[in-house]
């Protein structure tokens, strides 16, 4: 895990609306009587993590009136893993490849999974007039690879290591990357995020952009890390004026501290999967959240509370055995 500085600008969510009592095991009660505040580590400005995290926080705040639910703005995946490991966050979002780079799956880890949520897609964005047509064209150019300790930074570092392309690296979050691309301060920006990512969508409304074809890169990465990277396509309907583009996708997980009470994680899991349609009204990525894929967390083990929820809510077509991640 990278011990570099964290970007933490705390953002408290003001919750509104009716409160629904929590029901655990058939009885209404507080699932975590010793915990008054739940912290969710999300992501940077202009990123899907920040918005998805905010929507999840609203769901939990409604379900758990005895707890204050807050979100913390971070650099994204690696920041979130650091906060979880240090006990400074209870829940956090992370890409699967970032999780694999840490000791999350190792015996004695303090972090486990609530479940798989949705997939992120690697974007390599340039302006319409850019001479860049393929990954190799980035050699020597100024390229934002994401904020420090973000999932974007981690994934692009892996791409650089595997392909050998050597751009002049700049580390900016999603919103700052889009602004720098627009002003000409950088030649290209990477973004690992859901579809659509707000920062890119907003810039595409203001000027013509292109996505760079990463099909060959996706094949190279999947050959080296088949458990984390999958060839995919960003649809033409995602961003105004931008054609469909081959790339690769990476699953995103909702992680939690291992020392959270099982009843609490059970309620968190229930809130995520029963509330996915509500989240999808604000963030279309959430339409991917479902119980069938939720247990597919790779080598990251499920928290016992989450495992109990999947067992109780397993689709009939999958049988009655205890679910296992994979």
PDB file of C-alpha atoms in Angstrom:
ATOM      1  CA  UNK A   1       0.000   0.000   0.000  1.00  0.00           C
ATOM      2  CA  UNK A   2       1.377   3.397  -0.947  1.00  0.00           C
ATOM      3  CA  UNK A   3       2.041   5.608   2.110  1.00  0.00           C
ATOM      4  CA  UNK A   4       1.810   8.901   0.210  1.00  0.00           C
ATOM      5  CA  UNK A   5      -0.311  11.836   1.321  1.00  0.00           C
ATOM      6  CA  UNK A   6      -4.077  11.538   1.360  1.00  0.00           C
ATOM      7  CA  UNK A   7      -6.526  14.046  -0.086  1.00  0.00           C
ATOM      8  CA  UNK A   8      -9.276  14.192   2.518  1.00  0.00           C
ATOM      9  CA  UNK A   9     -11.771  17.030   2.382  1.00  0.00           C
ATOM     10  CA  UNK A  10     -14.584  15.766   4.535  1.00  0.00           C
ATOM     11  CA  UNK A  11     -18.096  16.260   3.177  1.00  0.00           C
ATOM     12  CA  UNK A  12     -20.965  15.583   5.571  1.00  0.00           C
ATOM     13  CA  UNK A  13     -24.238  14.571   3.967  1.00  0.00           C
ATOM     14  CA  UNK A  14     -27.335  16.271   5.366  1.00  0.00           C
ATOM     15  CA  UNK A  15     -29.931  13.521   5.381  1.00  0.00           C
ATOM     16  CA  UNK A  16     -33.596  14.176   4.758  1.00  0.00           C
ATOM     17  CA  UNK A  17     -36.751  12.123   4.445  1.00  0.00           C
ATOM     18  CA  UNK A  18     -38.545   9.541   6.519  1.00  0.00           C
ATOM     19  CA  UNK A  19     -36.500   7.081   8.538  1.00  0.00           C
ATOM     20  CA  UNK A  20     -37.172   3.378   8.107  1.00  0.00           C
ATOM     21  CA  UNK A  21     -36.394   1.195  11.123  1.00  0.00           C
ATOM     22  CA  UNK A  22     -33.737  -1.466  10.688  1.00  0.00           C
ATOM     23  CA  UNK A  23     -34.937  -5.063  10.813  1.00  0.00           C
ATOM     24  CA  UNK A  24     -32.289  -7.687  11.561  1.00  0.00           C
ATOM     25  CA  UNK A  25     -33.200 -11.330  11.959  1.00  0.00           C
ATOM     26  CA  UNK A  26     -36.906 -10.483  12.186  1.00  0.00           C
ATOM     27  CA  UNK A  27     -36.657  -7.879  14.958  1.00  0.00           C
ATOM     28  CA  UNK A  28     -36.321  -4.099  14.861  1.00  0.00           C
ATOM     29  CA  UNK A  29     -33.165  -2.859  16.602  1.00  0.00           C
ATOM     30  CA  UNK A  30     -29.964  -0.895  16.331  1.00  0.00           C
ATOM     31  CA  UNK A  31     -27.464  -3.104  14.395  1.00  0.00           C
ATOM     32  CA  UNK A  32     -24.436  -1.363  15.939  1.00  0.00           C
ATOM     33  CA  UNK A  33     -25.282   0.036  19.387  1.00  0.00           C
ATOM     34  CA  UNK A  34     -21.643   0.928  20.107  1.00  0.00           C
ATOM     35  CA  UNK A  35     -21.166   2.897  16.894  1.00  0.00           C
ATOM     36  CA  UNK A  36     -22.644   6.378  16.568  1.00  0.00           C
ATOM     37  CA  UNK A  37     -20.960   7.432  13.306  1.00  0.00           C
ATOM     38  CA  UNK A  38     -20.334   5.546  10.062  1.00  0.00           C
ATOM     39  CA  UNK A  39     -17.691   6.915   7.675  1.00  0.00           C
ATOM     40  CA  UNK A  40     -17.765   6.031   3.968  1.00  0.00           C
ATOM     41  CA  UNK A  41     -14.589   6.719   1.950  1.00  0.00           C
ATOM     42  CA  UNK A  42     -15.607   7.777  -1.570  1.00  0.00           C
ATOM     43  CA  UNK A  43     -13.598   9.633  -4.240  1.00  0.00           C
ATOM     44  CA  UNK A  44     -12.505  12.967  -5.732  1.00  0.00           C
ATOM     45  CA  UNK A  45     -14.521  15.755  -7.406  1.00  0.00           C
ATOM     46  CA  UNK A  46     -15.874  14.813 -10.819  1.00  0.00           C
ATOM     47  CA  UNK A  47     -15.707  11.071 -10.108  1.00  0.00           C
ATOM     48  CA  UNK A  48     -18.430   8.428  -9.949  1.00  0.00           C
ATOM     49  CA  UNK A  49     -17.100   7.081  -6.622  1.00  0.00           C
ATOM     50  CA  UNK A  50     -17.964  10.357  -4.934  1.00  0.00           C
ATOM     51  CA  UNK A  51     -21.519  10.350  -6.284  1.00  0.00           C
ATOM     52  CA  UNK A  52     -22.177   6.630  -5.733  1.00  0.00           C
ATOM     53  CA  UNK A  53     -20.777   6.940  -2.204  1.00  0.00           C
ATOM     54  CA  UNK A  54     -23.097   9.839  -1.510  1.00  0.00           C
ATOM     55  CA  UNK A  55     -26.137   7.909  -2.692  1.00  0.00           C
ATOM     56  CA  UNK A  56     -25.163   4.885  -0.574  1.00  0.00           C
ATOM     57  CA  UNK A  57     -24.771   7.172   2.419  1.00  0.00           C
ATOM     58  CA  UNK A  58     -28.305   8.477   1.946  1.00  0.00           C
ATOM     59  CA  UNK A  59     -29.667   4.942   1.856  1.00  0.00           C
ATOM     60  CA  UNK A  60     -27.846   3.989   5.045  1.00  0.00           C
ATOM     61  CA  UNK A  61     -28.822   7.187   6.821  1.00  0.00           C
ATOM     62  CA  UNK A  62     -32.477   6.378   6.226  1.00  0.00           C
ATOM     63  CA  UNK A  63     -32.086   2.803   7.418  1.00  0.00           C
ATOM     64  CA  UNK A  64     -30.051   3.572  10.538  1.00  0.00           C
ATOM     65  CA  UNK A  65     -31.454   6.512  12.530  1.00  0.00           C
ATOM     66  CA  UNK A  66     -29.144   5.736  15.473  1.00  0.00           C
ATOM     67  CA  UNK A  67     -26.012   6.360  13.394  1.00  0.00           C
ATOM     68  CA  UNK A  68     -24.704   9.489  11.697  1.00  0.00           C
ATOM     69  CA  UNK A  69     -23.576   8.514   8.186  1.00  0.00           C
ATOM     70  CA  UNK A  70     -20.906  10.721   6.600  1.00  0.00           C
ATOM     71  CA  UNK A  71     -18.794  10.580   3.463  1.00  0.00           C
ATOM     72  CA  UNK A  72     -15.142  11.528   3.122  1.00  0.00           C
ATOM     73  CA  UNK A  73     -13.793  12.852  -0.172  1.00  0.00           C
ATOM     74  CA  UNK A  74     -10.594  10.981  -1.094  1.00  0.00           C
ATOM     75  CA  UNK A  75      -8.259  10.302  -3.995  1.00  0.00           C
ATOM     76  CA  UNK A  76     -10.295   7.069  -4.520  1.00  0.00           C
ATOM     77  CA  UNK A  77      -9.285   3.386  -4.335  1.00  0.00           C
ATOM     78  CA  UNK A  78      -5.857   3.432  -2.681  1.00  0.00           C
ATOM     79  CA  UNK A  79      -6.790   6.287  -0.369  1.00  0.00           C
ATOM     80  CA  UNK A  80      -9.869   4.321   0.642  1.00  0.00           C
ATOM     81  CA  UNK A  81      -7.872   1.167   1.335  1.00  0.00           C
ATOM     82  CA  UNK A  82      -5.462   3.148   3.508  1.00  0.00           C
ATOM     83  CA  UNK A  83      -8.330   4.722   5.465  1.00  0.00           C
ATOM     84  CA  UNK A  84     -10.028   1.363   5.980  1.00  0.00           C
ATOM     85  CA  UNK A  85      -6.830  -0.316   7.108  1.00  0.00           C
ATOM     86  CA  UNK A  86      -6.120   2.526   9.552  1.00  0.00           C
ATOM     87  CA  UNK A  87      -9.638   2.425  11.009  1.00  0.00           C
ATOM     88  CA  UNK A  88     -10.407   5.941   9.764  1.00  0.00           C
ATOM     89  CA  UNK A  89     -13.276   4.705   7.573  1.00  0.00           C
ATOM     90  CA  UNK A  90     -15.801   1.907   8.054  1.00  0.00           C
ATOM     91  CA  UNK A  91     -16.838   1.477   4.412  1.00  0.00           C
ATOM     92  CA  UNK A  92     -15.077   2.388   1.169  1.00  0.00           C
ATOM     93  CA  UNK A  93     -15.105   1.864  -2.584  1.00  0.00           C
ATOM     94  CA  UNK A  94     -12.179   0.277  -4.413  1.00  0.00           C
ATOM     95  CA  UNK A  95     -11.408  -1.147  -7.816  1.00  0.00           C
ATOM     96  CA  UNK A  96     -10.592  -4.856  -7.742  1.00  0.00           C
ATOM     97  CA  UNK A  97      -7.082  -4.404  -9.150  1.00  0.00           C
ATOM     98  CA  UNK A  98      -6.180  -1.896  -6.417  1.00  0.00           C
ATOM     99  CA  UNK A  99      -7.479  -4.335  -3.811  1.00  0.00           C
ATOM    100  CA  UNK A 100      -5.317  -7.112  -5.237  1.00  0.00           C
ATOM    101  CA  UNK A 101      -2.217  -4.916  -4.885  1.00  0.00           C
ATOM    102  CA  UNK A 102      -2.637  -4.732  -1.116  1.00  0.00           C
ATOM    103  CA  UNK A 103      -2.835  -7.352   1.608  1.00  0.00           C
ATOM    104  CA  UNK A 104      -6.657  -7.170   1.703  1.00  0.00           C
ATOM    105  CA  UNK A 105      -6.918 -10.837   0.785  1.00  0.00           C
ATOM    106  CA  UNK A 106      -4.169 -11.929   3.170  1.00  0.00           C
ATOM    107  CA  UNK A 107      -4.859 -13.696   6.483  1.00  0.00           C
ATOM    108  CA  UNK A 108      -5.291 -11.167   9.281  1.00  0.00           C
ATOM    109  CA  UNK A 109      -6.419  -8.367   6.978  1.00  0.00           C
ATOM    110  CA  UNK A 110      -8.726  -5.788   8.558  1.00  0.00           C
ATOM    111  CA  UNK A 111     -10.649  -5.346   5.303  1.00  0.00           C
ATOM    112  CA  UNK A 112     -13.254  -7.545   3.623  1.00  0.00           C
ATOM    113  CA  UNK A 113     -15.993  -7.113   1.025  1.00  0.00           C
ATOM    114  CA  UNK A 114     -19.649  -6.200   1.223  1.00  0.00           C
ATOM    115  CA  UNK A 115     -19.940  -7.051  -2.456  1.00  0.00           C
ATOM    116  CA  UNK A 116     -19.265  -6.227  -6.070  1.00  0.00           C
ATOM    117  CA  UNK A 117     -21.114  -3.150  -7.293  1.00  0.00           C
ATOM    118  CA  UNK A 118     -20.482  -2.105 -10.894  1.00  0.00           C
ATOM    119  CA  UNK A 119     -17.646  -2.061 -13.420  1.00  0.00           C
ATOM    120  CA  UNK A 120     -15.410   0.907 -14.216  1.00  0.00           C
ATOM    121  CA  UNK A 121     -14.007   1.575 -17.678  1.00  0.00           C
ATOM    122  CA  UNK A 122     -10.577   2.933 -18.577  1.00  0.00           C
ATOM    123  CA  UNK A 123     -10.928   6.215 -20.499  1.00  0.00           C
ATOM    124  CA  UNK A 124      -8.037   7.768 -22.394  1.00  0.00           C
ATOM    125  CA  UNK A 125      -9.374  11.166 -23.439  1.00  0.00           C
ATOM    126  CA  UNK A 126      -7.893  13.721 -25.843  1.00  0.00           C
ATOM    127  CA  UNK A 127      -9.256  16.768 -27.632  1.00  0.00           C
ATOM    128  CA  UNK A 128     -10.544  16.310 -31.171  1.00  0.00           C
ATOM    129  CA  UNK A 129      -7.535  18.067 -32.714  1.00  0.00           C
ATOM    130  CA  UNK A 130      -4.966  15.996 -30.801  1.00  0.00           C
ATOM    131  CA  UNK A 131      -2.427  14.001 -32.859  1.00  0.00           C
ATOM    132  CA  UNK A 132      -2.731  11.105 -30.374  1.00  0.00           C
ATOM    133  CA  UNK A 133      -4.346   8.066 -32.035  1.00  0.00           C
ATOM    134  CA  UNK A 134      -3.027   5.169 -29.948  1.00  0.00           C
ATOM    135  CA  UNK A 135      -1.480   4.525 -26.557  1.00  0.00           C
ATOM    136  CA  UNK A 136       2.077   4.576 -27.928  1.00  0.00           C
ATOM    137  CA  UNK A 137       1.556   8.177 -29.081  1.00  0.00           C
ATOM    138  CA  UNK A 138       1.600   9.286 -25.424  1.00  0.00           C
ATOM    139  CA  UNK A 139       5.366   8.817 -25.265  1.00  0.00           C
ATOM    140  CA  UNK A 140       6.840  12.011 -23.828  1.00  0.00           C
ATOM    141  CA  UNK A 141       3.516  13.877 -23.669  1.00  0.00           C
ATOM    142  CA  UNK A 142       2.009  15.420 -20.540  1.00  0.00           C
ATOM    143  CA  UNK A 143      -0.689  13.015 -19.370  1.00  0.00           C
ATOM    144  CA  UNK A 144      -2.811  13.024 -16.218  1.00  0.00           C
ATOM    145  CA  UNK A 145      -2.940   9.540 -14.712  1.00  0.00           C
ATOM    146  CA  UNK A 146      -5.356  10.424 -11.905  1.00  0.00           C
ATOM    147  CA  UNK A 147      -5.027  11.688  -8.360  1.00  0.00           C
ATOM    148  CA  UNK A 148      -2.421  10.324  -5.960  1.00  0.00           C
ATOM    149  CA  UNK A 149      -3.623   7.036  -4.428  1.00  0.00           C
ATOM    150  CA  UNK A 150      -6.561   6.769  -6.840  1.00  0.00           C
ATOM    151  CA  UNK A 151      -7.637   3.663  -8.698  1.00  0.00           C
ATOM    152  CA  UNK A 152      -6.921   5.509 -11.951  1.00  0.00           C
ATOM    153  CA  UNK A 153      -3.318   6.135 -10.892  1.00  0.00           C
ATOM    154  CA  UNK A 154      -2.851   2.505  -9.903  1.00  0.00           C
ATOM    155  CA  UNK A 155      -4.327   1.098 -13.110  1.00  0.00           C
ATOM    156  CA  UNK A 156      -2.405   3.476 -15.385  1.00  0.00           C
ATOM    157  CA  UNK A 157       0.814   2.633 -13.536  1.00  0.00           C
ATOM    158  CA  UNK A 158       0.079  -1.006 -14.339  1.00  0.00           C
ATOM    159  CA  UNK A 159      -0.583  -0.144 -18.000  1.00  0.00           C
ATOM    160  CA  UNK A 160       2.713   1.763 -18.172  1.00  0.00           C
ATOM    161  CA  UNK A 161       4.581  -1.128 -16.585  1.00  0.00           C
ATOM    162  CA  UNK A 162       3.089  -3.723 -18.939  1.00  0.00           C
ATOM    163  CA  UNK A 163       3.233  -1.739 -22.203  1.00  0.00           C
ATOM    164  CA  UNK A 164       6.414   0.241 -21.634  1.00  0.00           C
ATOM    165  CA  UNK A 165       4.885   3.554 -22.777  1.00  0.00           C
ATOM    166  CA  UNK A 166       6.495   6.478 -20.934  1.00  0.00           C
ATOM    167  CA  UNK A 167       4.471   9.714 -20.859  1.00  0.00           C
ATOM    168  CA  UNK A 168       5.350  12.753 -18.734  1.00  0.00           C
ATOM    169  CA  UNK A 169       3.121  11.938 -15.768  1.00  0.00           C
ATOM    170  CA  UNK A 170       0.837  14.488 -14.095  1.00  0.00           C
ATOM    171  CA  UNK A 171      -1.378  13.491 -11.156  1.00  0.00           C
ATOM    172  CA  UNK A 172      -4.719  15.307 -11.111  1.00  0.00           C
ATOM    173  CA  UNK A 173      -8.185  14.260  -9.984  1.00  0.00           C
ATOM    174  CA  UNK A 174     -11.026  13.846 -12.483  1.00  0.00           C
ATOM    175  CA  UNK A 175     -12.300  17.423 -12.408  1.00  0.00           C
ATOM    176  CA  UNK A 176      -8.835  19.018 -12.495  1.00  0.00           C
ATOM    177  CA  UNK A 177      -7.759  16.665 -15.309  1.00  0.00           C
ATOM    178  CA  UNK A 178     -10.703  17.755 -17.452  1.00  0.00           C
ATOM    179  CA  UNK A 179      -9.954  21.405 -16.788  1.00  0.00           C
ATOM    180  CA  UNK A 180      -6.266  20.941 -17.622  1.00  0.00           C
ATOM    181  CA  UNK A 181      -7.129  19.099 -20.861  1.00  0.00           C
ATOM    182  CA  UNK A 182      -9.485  21.886 -21.849  1.00  0.00           C
ATOM    183  CA  UNK A 183      -6.863  24.583 -21.214  1.00  0.00           C
ATOM    184  CA  UNK A 184      -4.065  22.692 -22.985  1.00  0.00           C
ATOM    185  CA  UNK A 185      -1.988  22.186 -19.831  1.00  0.00           C
ATOM    186  CA  UNK A 186      -1.979  18.448 -20.508  1.00  0.00           C
ATOM    187  CA  UNK A 187      -2.165  16.445 -23.759  1.00  0.00           C
ATOM    188  CA  UNK A 188      -4.382  13.626 -22.520  1.00  0.00           C
ATOM    189  CA  UNK A 189      -6.119  12.329 -19.424  1.00  0.00           C
ATOM    190  CA  UNK A 190      -6.843   8.868 -18.085  1.00  0.00           C
ATOM    191  CA  UNK A 191      -9.913   8.126 -16.035  1.00  0.00           C
ATOM    192  CA  UNK A 192     -10.954   4.834 -14.479  1.00  0.00           C
ATOM    193  CA  UNK A 193     -14.605   5.307 -13.665  1.00  0.00           C
ATOM    194  CA  UNK A 194     -18.176   4.283 -14.289  1.00  0.00           C
ATOM    195  CA  UNK A 195     -20.258   5.410 -17.249  1.00  0.00           C
ATOM    196  CA  UNK A 196     -20.684   8.275 -17.670  1.00  0.00           C
ATOM    197  CA  UNK A 197     -18.098  10.043 -15.529  1.00  0.00           C
ATOM    198  CA  UNK A 198     -19.301  13.572 -14.695  1.00  0.00           C
ATOM    199  CA  UNK A 199     -16.026  15.406 -15.432  1.00  0.00           C
ATOM    200  CA  UNK A 200     -15.745  13.975 -18.965  1.00  0.00           C
ATOM    201  CA  UNK A 201     -19.456  14.345 -19.697  1.00  0.00           C
ATOM    202  CA  UNK A 202     -19.375  18.027 -18.735  1.00  0.00           C
ATOM    203  CA  UNK A 203     -16.288  18.730 -20.863  1.00  0.00           C
ATOM    204  CA  UNK A 204     -17.790  16.869 -23.845  1.00  0.00           C
ATOM    205  CA  UNK A 205     -20.694  19.313 -23.772  1.00  0.00           C
ATOM    206  CA  UNK A 206     -18.257  22.225 -24.137  1.00  0.00           C
ATOM    207  CA  UNK A 207     -15.803  20.968 -26.759  1.00  0.00           C
ATOM    208  CA  UNK A 208     -15.123  18.059 -29.118  1.00  0.00           C
ATOM    209  CA  UNK A 209     -13.298  15.136 -27.527  1.00  0.00           C
ATOM    210  CA  UNK A 210     -12.101  11.692 -28.597  1.00  0.00           C
ATOM    211  CA  UNK A 211     -11.507   8.427 -26.754  1.00  0.00           C
ATOM    212  CA  UNK A 212      -8.414   6.444 -27.719  1.00  0.00           C
ATOM    213  CA  UNK A 213      -8.892   2.811 -28.769  1.00  0.00           C
ATOM    214  CA  UNK A 214      -7.365   0.578 -26.053  1.00  0.00           C
ATOM    215  CA  UNK A 215      -8.337  -2.824 -27.452  1.00  0.00           C
ATOM    216  CA  UNK A 216      -4.736  -3.977 -27.807  1.00  0.00           C
ATOM    217  CA  UNK A 217      -3.903  -2.674 -24.338  1.00  0.00           C
ATOM    218  CA  UNK A 218      -6.897  -4.496 -22.881  1.00  0.00           C
ATOM    219  CA  UNK A 219      -5.728  -7.779 -24.366  1.00  0.00           C
ATOM    220  CA  UNK A 220      -2.215  -7.268 -22.981  1.00  0.00           C
ATOM    221  CA  UNK A 221      -3.508  -6.437 -19.500  1.00  0.00           C
ATOM    222  CA  UNK A 222      -6.005  -9.305 -19.422  1.00  0.00           C
ATOM    223  CA  UNK A 223      -3.229 -11.710 -20.407  1.00  0.00           C
ATOM    224  CA  UNK A 224      -1.114 -10.595 -17.426  1.00  0.00           C
ATOM    225  CA  UNK A 225      -3.942 -10.057 -14.886  1.00  0.00           C
ATOM    226  CA  UNK A 226      -6.948 -12.114 -16.041  1.00  0.00           C
ATOM    227  CA  UNK A 227      -8.660 -11.827 -12.655  1.00  0.00           C
ATOM    228  CA  UNK A 228      -8.834  -8.020 -12.779  1.00  0.00           C
ATOM    229  CA  UNK A 229      -8.987  -6.724 -16.370  1.00  0.00           C
ATOM    230  CA  UNK A 230     -11.598  -7.486 -19.017  1.00  0.00           C
ATOM    231  CA  UNK A 231     -11.914  -6.247 -22.637  1.00  0.00           C
ATOM    232  CA  UNK A 232     -14.923  -3.937 -22.943  1.00  0.00           C
ATOM    233  CA  UNK A 233     -16.425  -1.104 -24.973  1.00  0.00           C
ATOM    234  CA  UNK A 234     -17.583   2.372 -23.960  1.00  0.00           C
ATOM    235  CA  UNK A 235     -20.889   2.788 -25.865  1.00  0.00           C
ATOM    236  CA  UNK A 236     -21.433   5.633 -28.324  1.00  0.00           C
ATOM    237  CA  UNK A 237     -24.364   6.916 -26.267  1.00  0.00           C
ATOM    238  CA  UNK A 238     -22.193   7.595 -23.203  1.00  0.00           C
ATOM    239  CA  UNK A 239     -20.818  11.050 -24.076  1.00  0.00           C
ATOM    240  CA  UNK A 240     -22.024  13.766 -26.434  1.00  0.00           C
ATOM    241  CA  UNK A 241     -20.253  13.542 -29.789  1.00  0.00           C
ATOM    242  CA  UNK A 242     -17.892  10.712 -28.806  1.00  0.00           C
ATOM    243  CA  UNK A 243     -17.947   7.460 -30.789  1.00  0.00           C
ATOM    244  CA  UNK A 244     -17.969   3.987 -29.227  1.00  0.00           C
ATOM    245  CA  UNK A 245     -14.497   2.932 -28.151  1.00  0.00           C
ATOM    246  CA  UNK A 246     -12.853  -0.392 -27.189  1.00  0.00           C
ATOM    247  CA  UNK A 247     -11.177  -0.389 -23.780  1.00  0.00           C
ATOM    248  CA  UNK A 248     -11.066  -2.561 -20.645  1.00  0.00           C
ATOM    249  CA  UNK A 249     -13.268  -2.775 -17.567  1.00  0.00           C
ATOM    250  CA  UNK A 250     -12.467  -3.429 -13.912  1.00  0.00           C
ATOM    251  CA  UNK A 251     -14.967  -4.479 -11.192  1.00  0.00           C
ATOM    252  CA  UNK A 252     -15.581  -2.150  -8.247  1.00  0.00           C
ATOM    253  CA  UNK A 253     -16.107  -3.450  -4.730  1.00  0.00           C
ATOM    254  CA  UNK A 254     -17.725  -2.006  -1.639  1.00  0.00           C
ATOM    255  CA  UNK A 255     -15.318  -2.856   1.179  1.00  0.00           C
ATOM    256  CA  UNK A 256     -15.675  -2.676   4.943  1.00  0.00           C
ATOM    257  CA  UNK A 257     -13.735  -3.118   8.142  1.00  0.00           C
ATOM    258  CA  UNK A 258     -13.618  -6.711   9.377  1.00  0.00           C
ATOM    259  CA  UNK A 259     -14.357  -5.596  12.917  1.00  0.00           C
ATOM    260  CA  UNK A 260     -17.778  -4.150  12.038  1.00  0.00           C
ATOM    261  CA  UNK A 261     -20.635  -6.083  13.682  1.00  0.00           C
ATOM    262  CA  UNK A 262     -22.209  -8.744  11.507  1.00  0.00           C
ATOM    263  CA  UNK A 263     -25.671  -7.250  12.031  1.00  0.00           C
ATOM    264  CA  UNK A 264     -24.434  -3.873  10.758  1.00  0.00           C
ATOM    265  CA  UNK A 265     -22.849  -5.290   7.603  1.00  0.00           C
ATOM    266  CA  UNK A 266     -25.987  -7.365   7.014  1.00  0.00           C
ATOM    267  CA  UNK A 267     -28.029  -4.147   7.011  1.00  0.00           C
ATOM    268  CA  UNK A 268     -25.466  -2.378   4.803  1.00  0.00           C
ATOM    269  CA  UNK A 269     -25.632  -5.234   2.288  1.00  0.00           C
ATOM    270  CA  UNK A 270     -29.420  -5.235   2.360  1.00  0.00           C
ATOM    271  CA  UNK A 271     -29.505  -1.463   1.861  1.00  0.00           C
ATOM    272  CA  UNK A 272     -27.151  -1.635  -1.126  1.00  0.00           C
ATOM    273  CA  UNK A 273     -28.973  -4.374  -3.011  1.00  0.00           C
ATOM    274  CA  UNK A 274     -32.563  -3.458  -2.179  1.00  0.00           C
ATOM    275  CA  UNK A 275     -31.840   0.220  -2.783  1.00  0.00           C
ATOM    276  CA  UNK A 276     -29.905  -0.172  -6.050  1.00  0.00           C
ATOM    277  CA  UNK A 277     -32.842   0.967  -8.183  1.00  0.00           C
ATOM    278  CA  UNK A 278     -33.049   4.215  -6.189  1.00  0.00           C
ATOM    279  CA  UNK A 279     -29.328   4.846  -6.595  1.00  0.00           C
ATOM    280  CA  UNK A 280     -29.652   4.127 -10.329  1.00  0.00           C
ATOM    281  CA  UNK A 281     -32.099   7.026 -10.639  1.00  0.00           C
ATOM    282  CA  UNK A 282     -29.144   9.314  -9.915  1.00  0.00           C
ATOM    283  CA  UNK A 283     -26.224   7.177 -11.160  1.00  0.00           C
ATOM    284  CA  UNK A 284     -26.894   4.759 -14.056  1.00  0.00           C
ATOM    285  CA  UNK A 285     -23.924   2.546 -13.061  1.00  0.00           C
ATOM    286  CA  UNK A 286     -25.981   1.335 -10.118  1.00  0.00           C
ATOM    287  CA  UNK A 287     -28.247  -0.563 -12.511  1.00  0.00           C
ATOM    288  CA  UNK A 288     -25.456  -3.175 -12.556  1.00  0.00           C
ATOM    289  CA  UNK A 289     -25.796  -3.835  -8.812  1.00  0.00           C
ATOM    290  CA  UNK A 290     -27.518  -7.172  -8.225  1.00  0.00           C
ATOM    291  CA  UNK A 291     -27.302 -10.154  -5.910  1.00  0.00           C
ATOM    292  CA  UNK A 292     -26.181 -12.554  -8.680  1.00  0.00           C
ATOM    293  CA  UNK A 293     -22.909 -10.712  -9.268  1.00  0.00           C
ATOM    294  CA  UNK A 294     -22.574  -9.257  -5.778  1.00  0.00           C
ATOM    295  CA  UNK A 295     -20.646 -12.228  -4.427  1.00  0.00           C
ATOM    296  CA  UNK A 296     -18.093 -12.069  -7.285  1.00  0.00           C
ATOM    297  CA  UNK A 297     -15.413 -10.291  -5.277  1.00  0.00           C
ATOM    298  CA  UNK A 298     -12.442 -12.293  -6.545  1.00  0.00           C
ATOM    299  CA  UNK A 299      -9.887 -13.147  -3.878  1.00  0.00           C
ATOM    300  CA  UNK A 300     -11.262 -10.520  -1.484  1.00  0.00           C
ATOM    301  CA  UNK A 301     -13.301 -12.416   1.142  1.00  0.00           C
ATOM    302  CA  UNK A 302     -16.842 -11.446   2.047  1.00  0.00           C
ATOM    303  CA  UNK A 303     -17.546 -10.083   5.530  1.00  0.00           C
ATOM    304  CA  UNK A 304     -19.581 -12.660   7.501  1.00  0.00           C
ATOM    305  CA  UNK A 305     -22.493 -10.215   7.737  1.00  0.00           C
ATOM    306  CA  UNK A 306     -22.569  -9.850   3.953  1.00  0.00           C
ATOM    307  CA  UNK A 307     -22.232 -13.598   3.500  1.00  0.00           C
ATOM    308  CA  UNK A 308     -25.262 -14.103   5.744  1.00  0.00           C
ATOM    309  CA  UNK A 309     -27.304 -11.653   3.683  1.00  0.00           C
ATOM    310  CA  UNK A 310     -26.397 -13.382   0.408  1.00  0.00           C
ATOM    311  CA  UNK A 311     -27.298 -16.732   1.947  1.00  0.00           C
ATOM    312  CA  UNK A 312     -30.704 -15.403   2.981  1.00  0.00           C
ATOM    313  CA  UNK A 313     -31.344 -13.726  -0.361  1.00  0.00           C
ATOM    314  CA  UNK A 314     -29.736 -16.063  -2.865  1.00  0.00           C
ATOM    315  CA  UNK A 315     -31.774 -16.398  -6.095  1.00  0.00           C
ATOM    316  CA  UNK A 316     -33.589 -19.732  -6.227  1.00  0.00           C
ATOM    317  CA  UNK A 317     -31.890 -20.636  -9.506  1.00  0.00           C
ATOM    318  CA  UNK A 318     -28.515 -20.644  -7.757  1.00  0.00           C
ATOM    319  CA  UNK A 319     -29.481 -23.300  -5.236  1.00  0.00           C
ATOM    320  CA  UNK A 320     -29.275 -23.197  -1.456  1.00  0.00           C
ATOM    321  CA  UNK A 321     -25.577 -23.592  -0.767  1.00  0.00           C
ATOM    322  CA  UNK A 322     -23.701 -20.860   1.056  1.00  0.00           C
ATOM    323  CA  UNK A 323     -22.428 -18.281  -1.471  1.00  0.00           C
ATOM    324  CA  UNK A 324     -18.730 -17.974  -1.999  1.00  0.00           C
ATOM    325  CA  UNK A 325     -16.910 -15.115  -3.710  1.00  0.00           C
ATOM    326  CA  UNK A 326     -15.174 -15.764  -7.004  1.00  0.00           C
TER     327      UNK A 326
END
